[in-house]
Coordinates of C-alpha atoms in Angstrom, one line a residue:
Chain A
V15 CA 2.8 51.0 -45.5
E16 CA 0.7 48.6 -47.6
E17 CA -2.9 48.4 -46.5
L18 CA -4.0 45.1 -45.1
S19 CA -7.0 43.6 -46.9
A20 CA -10.3 44.2 -45.1
V21 CA -11.8 41.2 -43.3
P22 CA -15.2 40.4 -44.7
E23 CA -17.5 39.5 -41.8
G24 CA -17.7 35.7 -41.3
A25 CA -15.7 34.7 -44.4
P26 CA -13.0 32.2 -43.7
P27 CA -9.5 33.6 -44.1
D28 CA -7.8 32.9 -47.4
L29 CA -4.8 30.8 -46.5
S30 CA -3.5 30.4 -50.1
V31 CA 0.0 31.5 -50.9
R32 CA 1.9 32.0 -54.1
L33 CA 5.4 30.6 -54.6
G34 CA 6.3 32.0 -58.0
R35 CA 4.1 30.3 -60.5
L36 CA 2.8 27.8 -58.0
T37 CA -0.1 28.5 -55.8
L38 CA -0.7 26.4 -52.7
A39 CA -4.0 26.2 -50.8
N40 CA -2.1 27.1 -47.6
P41 CA 1.5 27.7 -46.5
V42 CA 2.0 24.5 -44.5
M43 CA 4.0 21.5 -45.7
P44 CA 6.4 19.0 -44.2
A45 CA 10.2 19.4 -44.2
S46 CA 11.9 16.7 -46.3
G47 CA 12.8 13.6 -44.3
C48 CA 10.2 14.3 -41.6
F49 CA 7.2 12.9 -43.5
G50 CA 6.1 9.9 -45.5
P51 CA 3.0 8.2 -46.8
E52 CA 3.0 6.1 -43.6
L53 CA 1.5 9.2 -41.9
A54 CA -1.7 9.0 -44.0
P55 CA -3.8 7.4 -41.2
L56 CA -2.7 10.1 -38.7
L57 CA -3.4 13.4 -40.3
D58 CA -5.4 15.1 -43.1
T59 CA -2.7 15.0 -45.8
A60 CA -5.0 16.4 -48.4
G61 CA -5.4 19.5 -46.3
L62 CA -1.7 20.4 -46.5
G63 CA -0.3 23.0 -48.8
A64 CA 2.0 20.4 -50.2
V65 CA 3.8 17.3 -49.2
V66 CA 7.6 17.0 -49.6
T67 CA 9.4 13.6 -50.1
K68 CA 12.5 12.4 -48.4
T69 CA 15.5 13.3 -50.6
V70 CA 15.8 10.9 -53.5
F71 CA 19.2 10.0 -54.9
S72 CA 19.7 8.3 -58.3
A73 CA 21.3 5.1 -56.8
R74 CA 20.1 3.2 -53.8
R75 CA 22.1 4.2 -50.8
A76 CA 22.2 3.2 -47.1
G77 CA 22.2 5.7 -44.3
N78 CA 24.6 6.2 -41.4
P79 CA 25.4 3.8 -38.5
A80 CA 23.2 3.7 -35.4
D81 CA 22.5 5.6 -33.3
R82 CA 21.0 7.9 -35.8
L83 CA 19.0 10.3 -33.7
T84 CA 18.4 11.5 -30.1
D85 CA 16.4 13.9 -28.2
T86 CA 18.1 17.0 -27.0
E87 CA 17.0 20.1 -25.0
Y88 CA 14.1 21.6 -27.1
G89 CA 15.2 19.7 -30.2
M90 CA 16.6 16.7 -31.8
L91 CA 20.0 15.7 -33.1
N92 CA 20.1 13.4 -36.1
S93 CA 22.5 11.9 -38.5
V94 CA 20.3 9.6 -40.5
G95 CA 22.4 10.2 -43.6
I96 CA 19.6 10.2 -46.2
P97 CA 19.1 6.5 -47.1
S98 CA 17.4 6.4 -50.4
P99 CA 15.8 3.6 -52.4
G100 CA 17.1 5.2 -55.6
T101 CA 15.0 6.8 -58.3
A102 CA 13.9 3.4 -59.8
A103 CA 12.5 2.0 -56.6
F104 CA 11.2 5.4 -55.6
R105 CA 9.1 5.6 -58.8
D106 CA 7.7 2.0 -58.3
T107 CA 6.8 2.1 -54.6
L108 CA 7.0 5.5 -52.9
L109 CA 5.8 7.8 -55.6
P110 CA 2.4 6.2 -56.1
A111 CA 1.8 6.4 -52.3
Y112 CA 2.8 10.0 -52.2
R113 CA 0.5 10.9 -55.1
E114 CA -2.4 9.4 -53.2
L115 CA -2.1 11.9 -50.4
G116 CA -4.1 14.5 -52.2
A117 CA -1.7 17.4 -51.8
P118 CA 0.7 18.9 -54.4
L119 CA 3.8 16.8 -54.4
V120 CA 7.3 18.3 -54.0
V121 CA 10.1 15.8 -54.7
S122 CA 13.3 16.5 -52.9
I123 CA 16.3 15.6 -55.0
G124 CA 19.9 14.9 -53.9
G125 CA 23.3 14.0 -55.2
L126 CA 26.7 13.3 -54.0
A127 CA 28.2 15.1 -56.9
V128 CA 26.8 17.9 -59.2
E129 CA 26.0 15.5 -62.0
E130 CA 23.9 13.2 -59.8
Y131 CA 21.4 16.0 -59.2
W132 CA 21.0 16.3 -63.0
T133 CA 20.6 12.6 -63.3
V134 CA 17.9 12.5 -60.6
A135 CA 16.1 15.4 -62.4
D136 CA 16.2 13.5 -65.7
E137 CA 15.0 10.3 -64.0
L138 CA 12.1 12.0 -62.2
R139 CA 11.1 14.3 -65.0
D140 CA 7.7 12.8 -65.4
S141 CA 7.0 12.1 -61.7
G142 CA 4.1 14.6 -61.7
A143 CA 5.9 16.7 -59.1
A144 CA 4.5 20.2 -58.6
A145 CA 8.1 21.3 -57.8
F146 CA 11.5 19.9 -57.1
E147 CA 13.3 20.9 -53.9
I148 CA 17.1 20.6 -54.5
N149 CA 18.7 19.6 -51.3
V150 CA 22.2 21.1 -51.3
S151 CA 22.5 21.3 -47.5
C152 CA 22.3 18.0 -45.7
P153 CA 24.9 18.1 -42.9
N154 CA 25.2 14.3 -42.7
L155 CA 26.5 13.3 -46.1
E156 CA 30.1 12.1 -46.6
H157 CA 30.5 14.1 -49.8
G158 CA 28.3 16.7 -51.5
G159 CA 26.0 18.2 -48.9
L160 CA 27.8 21.0 -47.3
T161 CA 30.6 21.1 -49.9
I162 CA 28.1 22.0 -52.6
G163 CA 25.8 23.9 -50.3
T164 CA 28.4 26.4 -49.2
S165 CA 29.8 27.2 -52.6
P166 CA 27.9 29.7 -54.7
E167 CA 29.6 28.4 -57.8
M168 CA 28.6 24.8 -57.2
I169 CA 25.0 25.6 -56.2
A170 CA 24.7 27.6 -59.5
K171 CA 26.0 24.6 -61.4
V172 CA 23.6 22.2 -59.8
V173 CA 20.6 24.5 -60.2
A174 CA 21.4 25.6 -63.7
G175 CA 21.8 21.9 -64.8
V176 CA 18.5 20.9 -63.3
R177 CA 16.8 24.0 -64.8
D178 CA 18.0 22.9 -68.2
R179 CA 16.5 19.5 -67.8
V180 CA 13.0 20.1 -66.3
D181 CA 10.3 22.7 -66.4
V182 CA 8.9 22.3 -62.9
P183 CA 9.4 25.0 -60.3
L184 CA 12.8 24.6 -58.5
W185 CA 13.2 25.2 -54.8
V186 CA 16.7 25.2 -53.4
K187 CA 17.1 24.2 -49.7
L188 CA 20.0 26.2 -48.2
T189 CA 22.4 25.3 -45.4
P190 CA 22.4 27.7 -42.4
M191 CA 26.1 27.4 -42.1
L192 CA 27.3 30.4 -44.1
H193 CA 29.1 33.6 -43.4
G194 CA 26.7 35.3 -45.8
I195 CA 23.6 33.3 -46.8
E196 CA 22.6 36.1 -49.1
V197 CA 25.5 35.2 -51.5
V198 CA 24.4 31.6 -52.0
A199 CA 20.7 32.8 -52.1
R200 CA 21.6 35.1 -55.1
A201 CA 23.6 32.4 -56.8
A202 CA 20.6 30.0 -56.6
R203 CA 18.2 32.6 -57.8
D204 CA 20.5 33.7 -60.7
A205 CA 20.8 30.0 -61.8
G206 CA 17.0 29.6 -62.0
A207 CA 15.6 28.9 -58.5
D208 CA 11.9 29.7 -58.1
A209 CA 12.0 29.6 -54.3
L210 CA 14.5 29.1 -51.5
T211 CA 14.0 26.9 -48.5
V212 CA 15.7 28.4 -45.4
S213 CA 17.1 26.3 -44.0
N214 CA 18.3 22.8 -43.2
S215 CA 19.4 21.6 -39.8
F216 CA 22.4 23.1 -38.0
P217 CA 25.6 21.0 -37.7
A218 CA 25.9 20.0 -34.1
L219 CA 27.3 17.5 -31.6
G220 CA 26.1 15.6 -28.6
V221 CA 28.6 14.1 -26.1
D222 CA 28.0 11.0 -24.0
V223 CA 30.1 11.9 -21.0
A224 CA 30.3 8.4 -19.5
G225 CA 31.4 6.9 -22.8
R226 CA 33.4 10.0 -23.9
R227 CA 32.0 9.7 -27.4
S228 CA 29.4 11.3 -29.7
V229 CA 25.8 10.3 -28.9
L230 CA 25.4 9.6 -32.6
G231 CA 27.0 6.8 -34.6
A232 CA 28.2 9.0 -37.3
G233 CA 29.8 11.5 -34.9
G234 CA 28.3 14.9 -35.6
G235 CA 24.7 15.5 -36.6
G236 CA 22.1 18.1 -37.4
L237 CA 20.1 20.0 -34.8
S238 CA 16.5 20.8 -35.5
G239 CA 13.3 21.6 -33.5
P240 CA 12.2 24.5 -31.4
A241 CA 15.8 25.2 -30.3
V242 CA 16.7 26.5 -33.8
R243 CA 13.6 28.6 -34.5
P244 CA 15.1 32.0 -33.7
L245 CA 18.2 31.1 -35.8
A246 CA 16.0 30.1 -38.7
L247 CA 13.8 33.2 -38.4
R248 CA 16.9 35.4 -38.6
L249 CA 18.1 33.6 -41.8
V250 CA 14.6 33.9 -43.4
R251 CA 14.6 37.6 -42.7
D252 CA 18.0 38.1 -44.2
V253 CA 17.3 36.0 -47.3
A254 CA 13.9 37.6 -47.9
A255 CA 15.6 41.0 -47.7
A256 CA 18.3 40.0 -50.2
V257 CA 16.4 38.3 -52.9
E258 CA 12.9 38.7 -54.4
V259 CA 12.2 35.0 -54.9
P260 CA 9.8 33.5 -52.4
V261 CA 11.3 32.0 -49.2
I262 CA 10.0 28.9 -47.5
G263 CA 10.8 29.0 -43.8
C264 CA 12.0 25.9 -42.0
G265 CA 13.2 25.5 -38.5
G266 CA 11.4 24.7 -35.3
V267 CA 7.8 25.5 -36.5
C268 CA 5.5 23.9 -33.9
T269 CA 2.4 26.1 -33.9
A270 CA 0.3 28.5 -36.1
T271 CA 2.0 31.3 -34.2
D272 CA 5.4 30.0 -35.2
A273 CA 4.2 29.8 -38.8
A274 CA 2.9 33.4 -38.7
A275 CA 6.3 34.5 -37.2
F276 CA 8.0 33.0 -40.3
L277 CA 5.5 34.7 -42.6
I278 CA 6.0 38.0 -41.0
A279 CA 9.8 37.6 -41.2
G280 CA 9.5 37.2 -44.9
A281 CA 8.6 33.5 -45.7
S282 CA 5.8 32.8 -48.1
A283 CA 5.3 29.3 -46.7
V284 CA 6.7 27.1 -43.9
Q285 CA 7.9 23.5 -43.5
V286 CA 7.3 21.5 -40.4
G287 CA 9.8 18.8 -39.5
T288 CA 10.6 17.7 -35.9
A289 CA 7.2 18.8 -34.6
T290 CA 5.6 16.0 -36.6
F291 CA 7.5 13.5 -34.6
T292 CA 6.1 15.0 -31.4
R293 CA 2.6 14.9 -32.7
P294 CA 1.8 13.4 -36.1
D295 CA -1.1 15.8 -36.7
T296 CA 0.9 19.0 -36.0
M297 CA 0.6 20.3 -39.5
T298 CA -3.1 19.9 -39.5
S299 CA -3.3 21.8 -36.2
I300 CA -1.1 24.6 -37.8
V301 CA -3.4 24.9 -40.8
D302 CA -6.5 25.1 -38.6
G303 CA -4.7 27.4 -36.2
L304 CA -3.6 29.8 -38.9
A305 CA -7.2 30.4 -40.0
A306 CA -8.0 31.3 -36.4
L307 CA -4.9 33.4 -36.0
C308 CA -5.6 35.4 -39.2
R309 CA -9.0 36.3 -37.8
E310 CA -7.4 37.3 -34.5
L311 CA -4.9 39.5 -36.3
G312 CA -7.6 41.0 -38.5
V313 CA -6.2 39.8 -41.9
A314 CA -8.3 38.3 -44.6
R315 CA -5.4 36.5 -46.2
A316 CA -2.5 34.7 -44.7
S317 CA -0.3 36.1 -47.5
D318 CA -1.0 39.6 -46.1
L319 CA 1.4 38.7 -43.2
V320 CA 4.3 38.0 -45.5
G321 CA 7.2 40.3 -45.0
T322 CA 5.4 42.6 -42.6
L323 CA 8.1 42.7 -40.0
D324 CA 8.4 46.2 -38.5
Q325 CA 11.4 47.6 -40.4
E326 CA 12.2 50.1 -37.6
R327 CA 12.9 47.2 -35.3
S328 CA 14.2 44.7 -37.7
Chain B
V20 CA 29.4 -23.4 -34.2
T21 CA 30.2 -20.0 -32.9
A22 CA 27.7 -17.5 -31.6
T23 CA 28.6 -15.0 -34.3
A24 CA 27.2 -17.3 -36.9
W25 CA 23.7 -16.3 -35.8
E26 CA 22.0 -13.1 -36.8
L27 CA 18.8 -11.1 -36.8
A28 CA 16.5 -11.9 -39.7
V29 CA 13.3 -10.2 -40.9
L30 CA 10.3 -12.4 -40.3
P31 CA 7.4 -12.8 -42.8
E32 CA 4.6 -10.4 -42.3
P33 CA 2.1 -11.4 -39.6
V34 CA -0.9 -13.2 -41.0
G35 CA -4.1 -11.2 -41.3
T36 CA -4.9 -7.5 -41.8
P37 CA -2.3 -5.3 -40.2
S38 CA -3.7 -3.1 -37.5
R39 CA -3.7 0.6 -38.5
P40 CA -2.1 3.0 -36.0
A41 CA -4.2 5.8 -34.6
A42 CA -3.4 8.8 -32.4
Q43 CA -5.4 9.1 -29.2
Q44 CA -5.4 11.5 -26.3
A45 CA -5.2 8.9 -23.5
E46 CA -6.2 9.5 -20.0
V47 CA -3.9 8.3 -17.3
V48 CA -5.9 6.1 -14.9
V49 CA -3.0 4.4 -13.0
H50 CA 0.5 5.6 -12.6
G51 CA 2.9 4.4 -9.9
P52 CA 5.9 2.3 -9.0
L53 CA 6.3 -1.2 -10.3
G54 CA 8.9 -2.9 -8.1
D55 CA 11.6 -0.6 -7.0
R56 CA 13.0 0.2 -10.4
Y57 CA 10.2 0.8 -12.9
R58 CA 6.9 2.6 -13.2
L59 CA 3.6 1.3 -14.4
L60 CA 1.3 3.5 -16.5
R61 CA -2.3 2.5 -17.4
L62 CA -3.9 4.6 -20.1
V63 CA -7.4 4.7 -21.7
A64 CA -6.5 3.9 -25.3
P65 CA -9.4 1.8 -26.7
H66 CA -8.0 1.6 -30.2
V67 CA -4.7 0.2 -29.1
A68 CA -6.3 -2.1 -26.5
A69 CA -8.6 -3.6 -29.2
T70 CA -6.1 -4.0 -32.0
C71 CA -2.6 -4.4 -30.4
A72 CA -0.9 -7.8 -31.1
P73 CA 1.7 -9.2 -28.6
G74 CA 5.0 -7.6 -29.1
Q75 CA 3.7 -4.5 -30.8
F76 CA 4.5 -1.1 -29.3
V77 CA 3.2 2.4 -28.9
M78 CA 4.8 5.9 -29.0
L79 CA 4.0 8.1 -26.0
T80 CA 4.5 11.8 -26.3
A81 CA 5.9 13.2 -23.1
A82 CA 5.3 16.8 -24.1
R83 CA 2.0 17.9 -22.6
D84 CA -0.7 19.6 -24.7
G85 CA 0.6 23.1 -25.5
E86 CA 4.2 22.0 -24.9
H87 CA 6.7 21.1 -27.7
A88 CA 9.5 19.3 -25.8
P89 CA 10.7 16.7 -25.3
V90 CA 10.4 16.6 -29.1
L91 CA 10.6 12.9 -29.5
P92 CA 7.9 10.5 -28.3
R93 CA 9.2 7.4 -26.5
P94 CA 8.6 3.9 -27.9
M95 CA 7.1 1.6 -25.3
A96 CA 6.1 -2.1 -25.4
V97 CA 2.5 -2.8 -24.4
Y98 CA 2.7 -4.7 -21.1
R99 CA -0.9 -5.6 -20.7
T100 CA -4.2 -4.8 -22.5
D101 CA -7.8 -4.8 -21.2
R102 CA -10.1 -4.8 -24.2
D103 CA -13.3 -4.5 -22.1
A104 CA -12.0 -1.5 -20.2
G105 CA -10.3 -0.1 -23.3
T106 CA -7.0 0.3 -21.4
I107 CA -3.4 -0.5 -22.0
E108 CA -0.4 -0.6 -19.6
V109 CA 3.2 0.2 -20.3
C110 CA 6.2 0.0 -17.9
Y111 CA 9.3 2.2 -18.0
G112 CA 12.4 3.1 -16.1
V113 CA 13.2 6.7 -15.5
V114 CA 16.4 7.1 -17.4
G115 CA 16.4 10.4 -19.2
R116 CA 14.6 13.6 -20.1
G117 CA 11.7 11.9 -21.8
T118 CA 11.0 9.3 -19.1
R119 CA 11.4 11.9 -16.3
R120 CA 8.7 14.0 -18.0
L121 CA 6.5 10.9 -18.4
A122 CA 6.9 10.2 -14.7
S123 CA 5.4 13.6 -13.9
F124 CA 2.0 12.8 -15.5
R125 CA -0.7 12.5 -12.8
V126 CA -3.8 10.4 -12.8
G127 CA -6.5 12.3 -14.8
E128 CA -4.1 14.0 -17.2
S129 CA -3.9 12.9 -20.8
M130 CA -1.0 12.1 -23.1
L131 CA -0.8 11.4 -26.8
V132 CA -0.5 7.7 -27.7
V133 CA 0.1 6.5 -31.2
G134 CA -0.3 2.9 -32.0
P135 CA -0.3 0.0 -32.3
L136 CA 3.0 0.0 -34.2
G137 CA 5.5 -2.5 -35.6
R138 CA 5.2 -6.3 -36.1
G139 CA 4.8 -8.3 -33.0
F140 CA 5.8 -11.9 -32.1
R141 CA 4.6 -14.6 -34.6
I142 CA 2.6 -16.8 -32.3
D143 CA 1.1 -20.1 -33.3
R144 CA -1.8 -21.4 -31.2
T145 CA -1.1 -24.9 -32.4
W146 CA 2.2 -24.9 -30.6
R147 CA 2.4 -27.3 -27.6
S148 CA 4.8 -25.1 -25.7
V149 CA 6.6 -21.8 -25.8
L150 CA 9.4 -20.2 -23.7
L151 CA 9.5 -16.5 -22.8
V152 CA 12.8 -15.1 -21.6
G153 CA 12.9 -11.5 -20.5
R154 CA 15.3 -9.3 -18.6
G155 CA 14.6 -6.1 -16.9
I156 CA 12.2 -3.8 -18.8
G157 CA 12.4 -6.2 -21.8
T158 CA 10.0 -8.5 -20.0
C159 CA 7.3 -5.9 -20.9
S160 CA 7.4 -7.1 -24.6
L161 CA 6.6 -10.6 -23.5
T162 CA 3.8 -10.4 -21.0
T163 CA 1.1 -9.9 -23.7
V164 CA 2.2 -13.2 -25.3
A165 CA 1.1 -15.0 -22.1
Q166 CA -2.0 -12.9 -22.0
E167 CA -2.8 -13.9 -25.7
L168 CA -2.1 -17.6 -25.1
D169 CA -4.2 -17.8 -21.9
G170 CA -6.6 -20.6 -22.4
S171 CA -5.2 -21.6 -25.7
G172 CA -3.7 -24.9 -24.5
V173 CA -0.1 -23.7 -25.3
A174 CA 2.1 -24.4 -22.3
V175 CA 3.8 -21.1 -21.4
T176 CA 7.1 -21.2 -19.5
T177 CA 8.6 -17.9 -18.5
V178 CA 11.8 -16.4 -17.2
S179 CA 12.0 -13.0 -15.6
S180 CA 15.5 -11.8 -15.0
A181 CA 16.7 -8.8 -13.0
R182 CA 19.6 -7.5 -10.9
R183 CA 17.7 -7.7 -7.6
P184 CA 14.5 -9.4 -6.5
E185 CA 12.9 -5.9 -6.0
A186 CA 13.4 -5.1 -9.7
L187 CA 11.6 -8.3 -11.0
I188 CA 8.6 -7.6 -13.1
G189 CA 6.1 -9.7 -15.1
G190 CA 5.7 -12.7 -12.7
S191 CA 2.3 -11.7 -11.5
V192 CA 1.0 -11.2 -15.0
Y193 CA 2.4 -14.6 -16.1
R194 CA 0.8 -16.3 -13.1
A195 CA -2.5 -14.6 -13.7
H196 CA -2.5 -15.8 -17.3
G197 CA -1.8 -19.4 -16.4
A198 CA 1.9 -19.8 -17.2
R199 CA 3.0 -23.4 -16.3
A200 CA 6.2 -22.2 -14.8
V201 CA 7.5 -18.7 -13.8
H202 CA 11.3 -18.7 -13.2
E203 CA 12.3 -15.5 -11.5
V204 CA 16.1 -15.2 -11.5
T205 CA 18.5 -12.5 -10.2
D206 CA 22.1 -11.4 -10.3
I207 CA 22.2 -11.2 -6.5
D208 CA 21.8 -15.0 -6.0
G209 CA 23.5 -15.9 -9.3
T210 CA 20.5 -17.6 -10.8
S211 CA 20.4 -15.2 -13.7
A212 CA 23.8 -16.3 -15.0
P213 CA 23.4 -17.8 -18.5
A214 CA 25.0 -21.1 -17.5
A215 CA 22.7 -21.5 -14.5
L216 CA 19.7 -20.6 -16.6
H217 CA 20.7 -23.0 -19.3
D218 CA 20.8 -25.9 -16.9
L219 CA 17.5 -24.8 -15.2
L220 CA 15.6 -24.6 -18.5
V221 CA 17.1 -27.8 -19.9
A222 CA 16.0 -29.6 -16.7
D223 CA 12.5 -28.0 -16.9
L224 CA 11.8 -28.4 -20.6
D225 CA 13.9 -31.3 -22.0
A226 CA 10.8 -33.6 -21.8
E227 CA 8.9 -31.3 -24.1
P228 CA 11.0 -28.6 -25.7
P229 CA 9.3 -25.4 -26.7
A230 CA 8.3 -24.7 -30.3
A231 CA 9.7 -21.2 -29.9
I232 CA 11.8 -19.1 -27.6
L233 CA 10.7 -15.4 -27.5
T234 CA 13.2 -13.1 -25.8
C235 CA 13.8 -9.4 -25.0
G236 CA 16.0 -7.2 -22.9
S237 CA 19.5 -8.7 -22.9
H238 CA 22.0 -9.8 -25.5
R239 CA 23.2 -12.5 -23.1
L240 CA 19.7 -14.0 -23.1
V241 CA 19.6 -13.9 -26.9
R242 CA 22.8 -15.9 -26.9
L243 CA 21.3 -18.3 -24.3
S244 CA 18.2 -18.7 -26.5
E245 CA 20.5 -19.5 -29.4
Q246 CA 22.3 -22.2 -27.3
L247 CA 18.9 -23.7 -26.2
A248 CA 17.7 -23.7 -29.9
Q249 CA 20.8 -25.6 -30.8
H250 CA 20.1 -28.0 -27.9
W251 CA 16.5 -28.4 -29.1
P252 CA 16.6 -28.6 -32.9
G253 CA 13.5 -27.2 -34.5
T254 CA 13.0 -24.6 -31.8
D255 CA 12.5 -21.1 -33.3
V256 CA 14.0 -18.0 -31.7
Q257 CA 12.4 -14.6 -32.0
V258 CA 13.9 -11.4 -30.4
S259 CA 12.3 -8.0 -29.7
V260 CA 14.8 -5.3 -30.4
E261 CA 15.0 -1.8 -28.8
A262 CA 16.1 1.3 -30.7
H263 CA 16.0 5.1 -30.5
M264 CA 13.1 6.2 -32.7
A265 CA 11.6 9.4 -33.9
C266 CA 8.6 8.5 -36.0
G267 CA 7.8 4.9 -35.1
L268 CA 6.2 4.4 -38.5
G269 CA 9.1 4.0 -40.9
Y270 CA 9.4 7.3 -42.7
C271 CA 12.3 8.8 -40.7
H272 CA 14.7 5.9 -40.9
G273 CA 16.1 6.8 -37.5
C274 CA 16.0 3.1 -36.3
S275 CA 17.7 1.2 -39.1
S276 CA 18.6 -2.1 -37.5
G277 CA 22.0 -2.0 -39.2
V278 CA 23.1 -5.5 -38.7
V279 CA 20.3 -7.0 -40.8
G280 CA 20.8 -7.2 -44.5
G281 CA 24.3 -5.8 -44.6
M282 CA 24.6 -2.7 -46.7
A283 CA 21.0 -2.3 -47.7
E284 CA 19.0 0.3 -45.8
D285 CA 16.2 -1.9 -44.8
P286 CA 15.0 -3.2 -42.4
L287 CA 13.8 -0.7 -39.8
V288 CA 13.3 -1.7 -36.1
C289 CA 10.0 0.2 -36.0
R290 CA 8.5 -1.0 -39.3
D291 CA 10.0 -4.4 -39.9
G292 CA 10.4 -5.2 -36.2
P293 CA 10.7 -4.7 -33.4
V294 CA 10.4 -8.6 -33.4
F295 CA 13.0 -10.3 -35.6
G296 CA 14.1 -13.9 -36.0
W297 CA 17.4 -15.0 -34.6
R298 CA 18.8 -17.5 -37.0
P299 CA 22.0 -19.1 -38.2
R300 CA 23.5 -16.8 -40.7
A301 CA 22.5 -17.5 -44.3
D302 CA 25.4 -17.8 -46.7
R303 CA 25.8 -14.6 -48.6
P304 CA 28.1 -13.6 -51.4

């Protein structure tokens, strides 16, 4: 058993975490699609470990038909469909606003086909991103998305092509809908992924009984929020056990305690999505709460929690 | 001319510096029934009270401090503001999980309020006359227009429509703020039927047609507003649109208005609305 670092009296806990060659001031960042520069007046964005953009496609694309989202028991169903201004408009308008937020910028990149991911990487090569997060797991795209995200061969092709084009750290955001998530995790790592985000929302359906139709305009959607947290924790544990690259946990994180649970399960950082809708300053509360929680748990560094799940009971 | 030849249109940005949204823990100071169908909630929210323009909205988080569901806050029109007291009022019907939870808040508790949000009605104090047409809870988007125009010299004519007399809201606010006429119409006596309302409003306003018709709460009333605007050339129509929302700010794209702008993703109800123009369709390729 590794010794935990001693806690110097009165010193603030060190919240910094390493994700491969990237070091973040703390492990808290938004989940792609659940954050934007519009939030700047409502939370301390510079105090986040990183900020993550909505997924950018090369060409401008519209999202899915209304209704795009709804509340469900302890979570949210959405089928927004990743509308994107395209890389050109993204660079002109959104990118400068994101860069003003004062935290390392992670650009989420998307594609409807393998080659589009490569194009986006080319087009955003000089965006100043601290990392790219490759989104191969949106459940709400008409093509790509799950088709790519469930195939180790296609993930490898996407990641290797992006790796050839850019030097920034690459994170790959995995779908939860796999028989063995370890297989795609290894494929992504072998193709050059520096970290893996586990995971995207869970394909789901809500039924309007009176209308006998889906509650969402596109039919199915993705489930997120506190309801999926135990599912995501399990996936994080499995991926962290299977591959040595850092894992970024994502799924129902609402509190510092939730974030610590993901760290203990094997994540090196966490993303916060749905909980920012509930309270815009949720991430700030988690950063503050993590410091307090580290003190309570007697650890000097948040990173000391990573992967400390009791093996006898795991 | 057919009704389908009219459509929602994004209006120019309001004049002046846009109000910045803030998040506030707001104490509940009044919470109870409004008519037999809705509930009225008065909150201490000085930032919103001081900066909210008519037709803007707030997001109310129904999860209490320490709770994490319902996960989505509920968008609510601001029904009335009191800048001196630093309070705002919203009205809502209990229709689902979120509003059931909102209804459980007691006086003295606090809830998270984010606002003001969106772009409100474009009001011109040089207008001679304006017509406000609301149905059901939609009336709540319009009452602050009367409040804003109180004492301005603009003649405010109002319609409150509901299924039953007990469900009518807004009339007392309109009267308190000097509306020249308050037409309260219901399904029960047939006065809310568009044809009947059309005749009533033409008879009331033909001598001095309104510069604008502002409406919320019913597609039939949007169509009626359109017919009246055709009857009174030069009369502008603005409509406040409802939508499911998650962020209320524009980053989640959950409330794309869909019909506006065809294939393009913009505009969003929360960011570019909730108030849109209702105009004859522009020719597009």
